[in-house]
Short mmCIF file of C-alpha atoms and ligand atoms in Angstrom, two decimals:
data_model
loop_
_atom_site.label_atom_id
_atom_site.label_comp_id
_atom_site.label_asym_id
_atom_site.label_seq_id
_atom_site.Cartn_x
_atom_site.Cartn_y
_atom_site.Cartn_z
CA MET A 145 11.44 -21.80 1.96
CA ILE A 146 11.11 -18.48 3.76
CA SER A 147 12.19 -15.25 2.10
CA VAL A 148 12.74 -12.26 4.35
CA ILE A 149 12.50 -9.03 2.38
CA VAL A 150 14.20 -5.94 3.80
CA PRO A 151 14.16 -2.57 2.00
CA VAL A 152 17.17 -0.44 2.85
CA TYR A 153 17.68 3.28 2.49
CA ASN A 154 20.48 4.93 4.43
CA GLU A 155 20.63 2.39 7.23
CA GLU A 156 24.40 1.74 7.40
CA LYS A 157 24.59 1.48 11.20
CA ASN A 158 21.55 -0.78 11.53
CA LEU A 159 22.44 -3.40 8.94
CA THR A 160 25.02 -5.47 10.79
CA PRO A 161 22.96 -5.82 14.00
CA ILE A 162 19.68 -6.52 12.20
CA ASN A 163 21.39 -9.07 9.99
CA SER A 164 22.95 -11.02 12.85
CA ARG A 165 19.68 -10.96 14.78
CA LEU A 166 17.80 -12.22 11.71
CA ILE A 167 20.26 -15.05 11.12
CA GLU A 168 20.18 -15.99 14.80
CA ILE A 169 16.40 -16.35 14.74
CA LEU A 170 16.00 -17.85 11.28
CA SER A 171 18.65 -20.53 11.74
CA LYS A 172 16.73 -21.84 14.75
CA LEU A 173 13.69 -22.52 12.61
CA ASN A 174 15.20 -25.54 10.84
CA LYS A 175 13.80 -24.34 7.57
CA GLU A 176 15.38 -23.15 4.38
CA TYR A 177 15.56 -19.38 4.27
CA GLU A 178 16.99 -16.44 2.36
CA ILE A 179 17.30 -12.79 3.30
CA ILE A 180 16.87 -10.31 0.47
CA TYR A 181 18.15 -6.80 1.07
CA ILE A 182 17.07 -4.24 -1.48
CA ASP A 183 19.33 -1.23 -1.44
CA ASP A 184 17.11 1.60 -2.59
CA CYS A 185 20.15 3.56 -3.81
CA SER A 186 21.33 4.63 -0.34
CA LYS A 187 23.56 7.68 -0.11
CA ASP A 188 25.54 6.32 2.83
CA ALA A 189 27.68 3.19 3.08
CA SER A 190 24.70 0.78 3.26
CA TYR A 191 25.48 -0.91 -0.05
CA GLY A 192 29.10 -1.59 0.91
CA VAL A 193 28.03 -2.99 4.27
CA LEU A 194 25.50 -5.26 2.55
CA ARG A 195 28.09 -6.54 0.04
CA GLU A 196 30.39 -7.37 2.89
CA LEU A 197 27.68 -9.22 4.81
CA ALA A 198 26.69 -11.16 1.70
CA ASN A 199 30.28 -12.26 1.08
CA SER A 200 30.27 -14.32 4.23
CA ASN A 201 26.81 -15.83 3.83
CA ASN A 202 25.29 -17.26 0.68
CA ARG A 203 21.79 -17.05 2.09
CA LEU A 204 21.87 -13.28 1.62
CA LYS A 205 20.77 -11.75 -1.63
CA ILE A 206 21.51 -8.11 -2.36
CA ILE A 207 19.57 -6.18 -4.94
CA SER A 208 20.65 -2.67 -5.68
CA LEU A 209 18.26 -0.32 -7.42
CA SER A 210 19.52 2.26 -9.89
CA ARG A 211 17.92 5.18 -8.09
CA ASN A 212 15.80 5.83 -5.01
CA PHE A 213 12.52 4.29 -6.14
CA GLY A 214 10.97 4.36 -2.67
CA GLN A 215 10.09 1.64 -0.21
CA THR A 216 7.12 0.25 -2.16
CA LEU A 217 9.04 -0.52 -5.32
CA ALA A 218 12.02 -1.77 -3.32
CA VAL A 219 9.67 -4.27 -1.70
CA GLN A 220 8.25 -5.21 -5.10
CA ALA A 221 11.79 -5.88 -6.37
CA GLY A 222 12.24 -8.17 -3.37
CA ILE A 223 8.99 -10.02 -4.08
CA ASP A 224 9.96 -10.53 -7.73
CA ASN A 225 13.29 -12.01 -6.73
CA ALA A 226 12.11 -14.13 -3.81
CA GLN A 227 12.19 -17.91 -4.07
CA GLY A 228 10.32 -18.67 -0.88
CA ASP A 229 6.71 -19.73 -0.61
CA ILE A 230 6.38 -17.54 2.48
CA LEU A 231 7.50 -13.92 2.35
CA VAL A 232 8.30 -11.97 5.50
CA PHE A 233 8.61 -8.18 5.27
CA MET A 234 10.65 -6.21 7.71
CA ASP A 235 12.26 -2.79 7.99
CA ALA A 236 16.01 -2.43 8.28
CA ASP A 237 15.80 0.08 11.10
CA MET A 238 15.78 -2.32 14.09
CA GLN A 239 12.33 -1.12 15.16
CA ASN A 240 10.92 -4.61 14.73
CA ASP A 241 12.38 -7.64 16.44
CA PRO A 242 13.09 -10.69 14.23
CA ALA A 243 12.29 -12.78 17.32
CA ASP A 244 8.62 -12.24 16.45
CA ILE A 245 8.99 -13.92 13.04
CA PRO A 246 8.30 -17.48 14.35
CA LYS A 247 4.98 -16.21 15.76
CA LEU A 248 3.99 -14.87 12.35
CA LEU A 249 5.04 -18.10 10.64
CA SER A 250 2.98 -20.29 12.93
CA LYS A 251 -0.10 -18.24 12.06
CA ILE A 252 0.67 -18.75 8.35
CA GLU A 253 0.91 -22.48 9.04
CA GLU A 254 -2.53 -22.30 10.64
CA GLY A 255 -3.76 -21.38 7.17
CA TYR A 256 -3.89 -17.57 7.06
CA ASP A 257 -2.68 -15.88 3.87
CA VAL A 258 -1.52 -12.67 5.53
CA VAL A 259 -0.28 -12.15 9.07
CA SER A 260 0.19 -8.59 10.22
CA GLY A 261 2.17 -7.43 13.20
CA TRP A 262 0.37 -5.30 15.77
CA ARG A 263 2.56 -2.95 17.74
CA ARG A 264 0.62 -2.79 20.98
CA GLN A 265 3.31 -0.72 22.64
CA ARG A 266 4.60 1.43 19.89
CA LYS A 267 7.85 3.29 20.52
CA ASP A 268 7.43 6.20 18.18
CA PRO A 269 6.90 9.94 18.68
CA PHE A 270 3.23 10.70 19.36
CA LEU A 271 2.69 13.78 17.25
CA ASN A 272 4.22 12.85 13.94
CA LYS A 273 3.82 9.07 14.06
CA LYS A 274 1.18 7.74 16.42
CA LEU A 275 -1.38 10.47 15.80
CA PRO A 276 -1.35 10.24 11.96
CA SER A 277 -1.48 6.45 12.27
CA PHE A 278 -4.46 6.69 14.59
CA ILE A 279 -6.29 8.91 12.08
CA ALA A 280 -5.43 6.58 9.20
CA ASN A 281 -6.47 3.46 11.10
CA SER A 282 -9.80 5.03 12.10
CA LEU A 283 -10.42 6.01 8.48
CA ILE A 284 -9.72 2.44 7.44
CA SER A 285 -12.18 1.04 9.95
CA PHE A 286 -14.75 3.47 8.61
CA LEU A 287 -14.18 2.62 4.95
CA PHE A 288 -13.56 -1.11 5.10
CA LYS A 289 -15.05 -4.07 6.82
CA THR A 290 -11.62 -5.58 7.36
CA ARG A 291 -10.49 -4.61 10.85
CA ILE A 292 -6.73 -4.33 11.06
CA HIS A 293 -5.44 -2.55 14.13
CA ASP A 294 -2.02 -1.57 12.94
CA LEU A 295 -1.73 -1.53 9.19
CA GLY A 296 1.47 0.51 9.39
CA CYS A 297 3.47 -2.20 11.15
CA ALA A 298 6.32 -3.20 8.86
CA LEU A 299 6.63 -6.74 10.16
CA LYS A 300 4.29 -8.90 8.15
CA ALA A 301 4.20 -12.36 6.60
CA TYR A 302 2.48 -13.36 3.37
CA LYS A 303 1.97 -16.51 1.38
CA LYS A 304 3.63 -16.04 -1.98
CA GLU A 305 0.36 -16.66 -3.86
CA VAL A 306 -1.03 -13.39 -2.51
CA PHE A 307 1.26 -11.56 -4.91
CA SER A 308 0.30 -13.38 -8.06
CA ASN A 309 -2.44 -10.80 -8.69
CA ILE A 310 -1.05 -7.75 -6.97
CA ARG A 311 1.57 -5.30 -8.13
CA LEU A 312 2.66 -2.45 -5.93
CA TYR A 313 2.55 1.19 -6.99
CA GLY A 314 3.08 4.52 -5.26
CA GLU A 315 3.20 3.93 -1.52
CA MET A 316 0.88 0.98 -1.63
CA HIS A 317 3.01 -1.25 0.58
CA ARG A 318 1.22 0.15 3.64
CA LEU A 319 -2.20 -0.89 2.38
CA LEU A 320 -1.11 -4.23 0.99
CA PRO A 321 -3.25 -6.31 3.39
CA LEU A 322 -6.32 -4.40 2.20
CA TYR A 323 -5.56 -5.22 -1.42
CA ALA A 324 -4.98 -8.84 -0.41
CA ALA A 325 -8.31 -8.85 1.45
CA ILE A 326 -10.08 -7.58 -1.67
CA ASN A 327 -8.72 -10.61 -3.50
CA GLY A 328 -10.10 -12.86 -0.80
CA ALA A 329 -7.03 -13.41 1.39
CA SER A 330 -7.56 -14.27 5.06
CA ILE A 331 -5.78 -12.01 7.52
CA ALA A 332 -4.58 -12.60 11.07
CA GLU A 333 -2.85 -10.30 13.53
CA VAL A 334 -0.24 -11.07 16.13
CA GLU A 335 1.17 -8.75 18.74
CA VAL A 336 4.77 -7.83 18.16
CA ARG A 337 7.42 -5.90 20.02
CA HIS A 338 8.53 -2.47 18.90
CA ASN A 339 11.65 -0.44 19.61
CA SER A 340 12.57 3.14 18.93
CA ARG A 341 14.95 3.71 16.06
CA PRO A 342 18.50 3.26 17.38
CA SER A 343 20.18 4.99 14.45
CA GLY A 344 19.29 6.95 11.33
CA LYS A 345 16.00 8.79 11.02
CA SER A 346 12.53 7.99 9.75
CA HIS A 347 11.92 8.65 6.07
CA TYR A 348 8.32 9.70 6.51
CA GLY A 349 6.40 12.39 8.37
CA TRP A 350 2.96 13.98 8.35
CA SER A 351 2.89 14.14 4.54
CA ARG A 352 2.16 10.45 4.51
CA LEU A 353 -1.30 10.99 5.95
CA PHE A 354 -2.23 12.90 2.85
CA LYS A 355 -0.85 10.12 0.61
CA VAL A 356 -2.46 7.38 2.67
CA SER A 357 -5.87 9.09 2.49
CA LEU A 358 -5.70 9.26 -1.29
CA ASP A 359 -4.44 5.66 -1.43
CA LEU A 360 -7.40 4.63 0.71
CA VAL A 361 -9.80 6.23 -1.75
CA THR A 362 -8.09 4.23 -4.50
CA VAL A 363 -8.33 0.89 -2.67
CA ARG A 364 -11.92 1.56 -1.75
CA PHE A 365 -12.66 2.32 -5.39
CA PHE A 366 -10.89 -0.85 -6.50
CA GLU A 367 -12.75 -2.87 -3.92
CA GLY A 368 -16.13 -1.75 -5.16
CA TYR A 369 -15.67 -0.99 -8.82
CA ALA A 370 -12.48 -2.61 -10.10
CA THR A 371 -14.25 -4.27 -12.99
CA LYS A 372 -17.17 -1.88 -13.43
CA PRO A 373 -16.02 1.76 -13.09
CA ILE A 374 -18.98 2.93 -15.20
CA TYR A 375 -21.29 2.05 -12.31
CA PHE A 376 -19.40 4.47 -10.10
CA PHE A 377 -18.96 7.42 -12.47
CA GLY A 378 -22.11 6.67 -14.42
CA GLY A 379 -24.10 6.45 -11.18
CA ILE A 380 -23.11 9.93 -10.04
CA GLY A 381 -23.44 11.14 -13.64
CA VAL A 382 -27.01 9.92 -14.03
CA PHE A 383 -27.86 11.59 -10.72
CA PHE A 384 -26.61 14.98 -11.92
CA LEU A 385 -28.14 14.52 -15.38
CA SER A 386 -31.55 13.78 -13.88
CA LEU A 387 -31.37 16.79 -11.55
CA GLY A 388 -30.29 19.00 -14.46
CA MET A 389 -33.11 17.80 -16.68
CA LEU A 390 -35.62 18.26 -13.89
CA ALA A 391 -34.45 21.85 -13.45
CA GLY A 392 -34.75 22.37 -17.23
CA ILE A 393 -38.30 21.04 -17.25
CA ILE A 394 -39.23 23.37 -14.38
CA VAL A 395 -37.85 26.34 -16.36
CA ILE A 396 -39.82 25.37 -19.48
CA VAL A 397 -43.07 24.73 -17.61
CA ARG A 398 -42.70 27.96 -15.70
CA LYS A 399 -42.17 29.93 -18.94
CA ILE A 400 -44.99 28.35 -20.95
CA LEU A 401 -47.69 27.85 -18.35
CA PHE A 402 -46.99 30.64 -15.91
CA GLN A 403 -45.34 33.25 -18.14
CA GLY A 404 -42.19 33.07 -16.00
CA ILE A 405 -38.69 34.10 -17.03
CA TRP A 406 -36.20 32.17 -19.20
CA ILE A 407 -32.96 33.57 -17.91
CA SER A 408 -32.80 32.56 -14.29
CA PRO A 409 -30.36 30.91 -11.89
CA LEU A 410 -32.34 27.69 -12.32
CA LEU A 411 -31.60 27.66 -16.08
CA PHE A 412 -27.87 27.88 -15.44
CA THR A 413 -28.08 25.25 -12.73
CA SER A 414 -29.82 23.02 -15.24
CA PHE A 415 -27.07 23.57 -17.85
CA LEU A 416 -24.36 22.94 -15.28
CA PHE A 417 -25.86 19.73 -13.95
CA VAL A 418 -26.58 18.30 -17.39
CA LEU A 419 -22.98 19.06 -18.43
CA VAL A 420 -21.47 17.59 -15.27
CA GLY A 421 -23.67 14.50 -15.60
CA MET A 422 -22.67 13.91 -19.20
CA GLN A 423 -18.99 14.45 -18.39
CA LEU A 424 -19.15 11.91 -15.59
CA ILE A 425 -20.78 9.30 -17.81
CA LEU A 426 -18.06 9.91 -20.42
CA ILE A 427 -15.37 9.55 -17.75
CA GLY A 428 -17.02 6.27 -16.78
CA LEU A 429 -16.78 5.06 -20.38
CA LEU A 430 -13.11 6.07 -20.55
CA ALA A 431 -12.50 4.24 -17.28
CA GLU A 432 -14.16 1.15 -18.77
CA ILE A 433 -11.76 1.25 -21.71
CA THR A 434 -8.81 1.82 -19.37
CA ILE A 435 -9.53 -1.09 -17.07
CA ARG A 436 -9.98 -3.40 -20.03
CA ILE A 437 -6.47 -2.47 -21.14
CA TYR A 438 -5.29 -2.75 -17.55
CA TYR A 439 -6.46 -6.30 -17.17
CA LYS A 440 -5.00 -7.37 -20.51
CA SER A 441 -1.70 -5.55 -20.48
CA ALA A 442 1.68 -7.14 -19.91
CA ASN A 443 3.44 -6.68 -16.60
CA ASN A 444 5.73 -3.79 -17.35
CA PRO A 445 8.44 -3.29 -14.74
CA THR A 446 8.03 -0.27 -12.50
CA TYR A 447 11.62 -0.29 -11.24
CA ILE A 448 15.09 -0.92 -12.63
CA ILE A 449 17.75 -3.08 -11.01
CA ARG A 450 21.35 -1.95 -11.22
CA ASP A 451 23.03 -4.95 -9.68
CA LYS A 452 22.16 -8.35 -8.24
CA HIS A 453 24.21 -10.89 -6.27
N1 UDP B 1075 13.10 2.78 2.83
C1 UDP B 1075 13.42 2.49 1.51
N2 UDP B 1075 13.33 3.49 0.57
C2 UDP B 1075 12.93 4.75 0.90
C3 UDP B 1075 12.56 5.02 2.25
C4 UDP B 1075 12.66 4.01 3.18
O1 UDP B 1075 13.81 1.36 1.18
O2 UDP B 1075 12.86 5.60 0.02
C5 UDP B 1075 13.21 1.71 3.85
C6 UDP B 1075 13.95 2.10 5.11
O3 UDP B 1075 15.34 1.88 4.99
C7 UDP B 1075 13.34 1.18 6.15
C8 UDP B 1075 11.91 1.05 5.66
O4 UDP B 1075 11.91 1.42 4.29
O5 UDP B 1075 13.94 -0.09 6.15
C9 UDP B 1075 10.93 1.90 6.47
O6 UDP B 1075 11.37 3.21 6.59
P1 UDP B 1075 11.25 4.06 7.93
O7 UDP B 1075 11.80 3.29 9.07
O8 UDP B 1075 11.84 5.40 7.65
O9 UDP B 1075 9.69 4.19 8.07
P2 UDP B 1075 8.86 4.33 9.44
O10 UDP B 1075 9.26 3.19 10.32
O11 UDP B 1075 9.25 5.64 10.00
O12 UDP B 1075 7.45 4.25 8.97
MG1 MG B 1076 10.88 2.46 10.91
#
């Protein structure tokens, strides 16, 4: 079964057209399917429109969150409530065309775990969409071996198993394929169409570049040190500690053998580096304790559902 997961926030005008287009395409596949709309506590009439659509079609599931948790957690709510073995993600804003879904599915059938859309001809404003995306994608190529051209494309398909070890936090939905790749998933790309937003406005701007950069640091850290954070912090710590001790030795030797001075910039540098080094090693130990708890802890929910149909 295929589960299409669509997060919705203030998309009242887009819902009816995207829904009919989805049903048109999905019903041609001759496969079982469900469409899960997660209303992320929209302020407009989206929820009412969704209820109405669901009344006439039992393949639609509507999940309504108790407040605006953001796209990432809305998607996570969809994943948790999906019954399909293949999950397709899509935005509700009509920018992606459901007609591309069969292309994604055939790649999944070829054996890939993740198939990402690639908007070759992207219909978005240059300055506050294409440019930040270009910067983010270049950063990704620099930091990771996985080459994904268009990580920001909302249209993606995943095998359900991918999510057995991944929970989404913050705005992680954008970097999901990277997390999947860390866990060993194979990734394919297919070119997809892209339209400009017919109604409503985008929920993100330049601020996302700042969030994405920090998220990238996190994924990169997880990729390299998820089970051994002490190597990361301890490594830098030992470096500073050694430098600090070296500076200390120089001060002592200079004083004793060459009648030099005690109080000097080098002495303070030595103190500073030894302190920083020890702090970093201690942070590494704390991180070790934290990840041990992390790997053992129960899956606590990060969102709350108000209503489910
Ligand atoms: N969205 C959501 N919660 C939010 C913000 C957005 O569920 O807090 C949904 C939104 O309705 C849309 C998708 O996430 O279906 C992507 O949003 P948008 O089109 O604004 O992002 P962009 O295409 O500009 O990256
Ligand atoms: Mg959009």
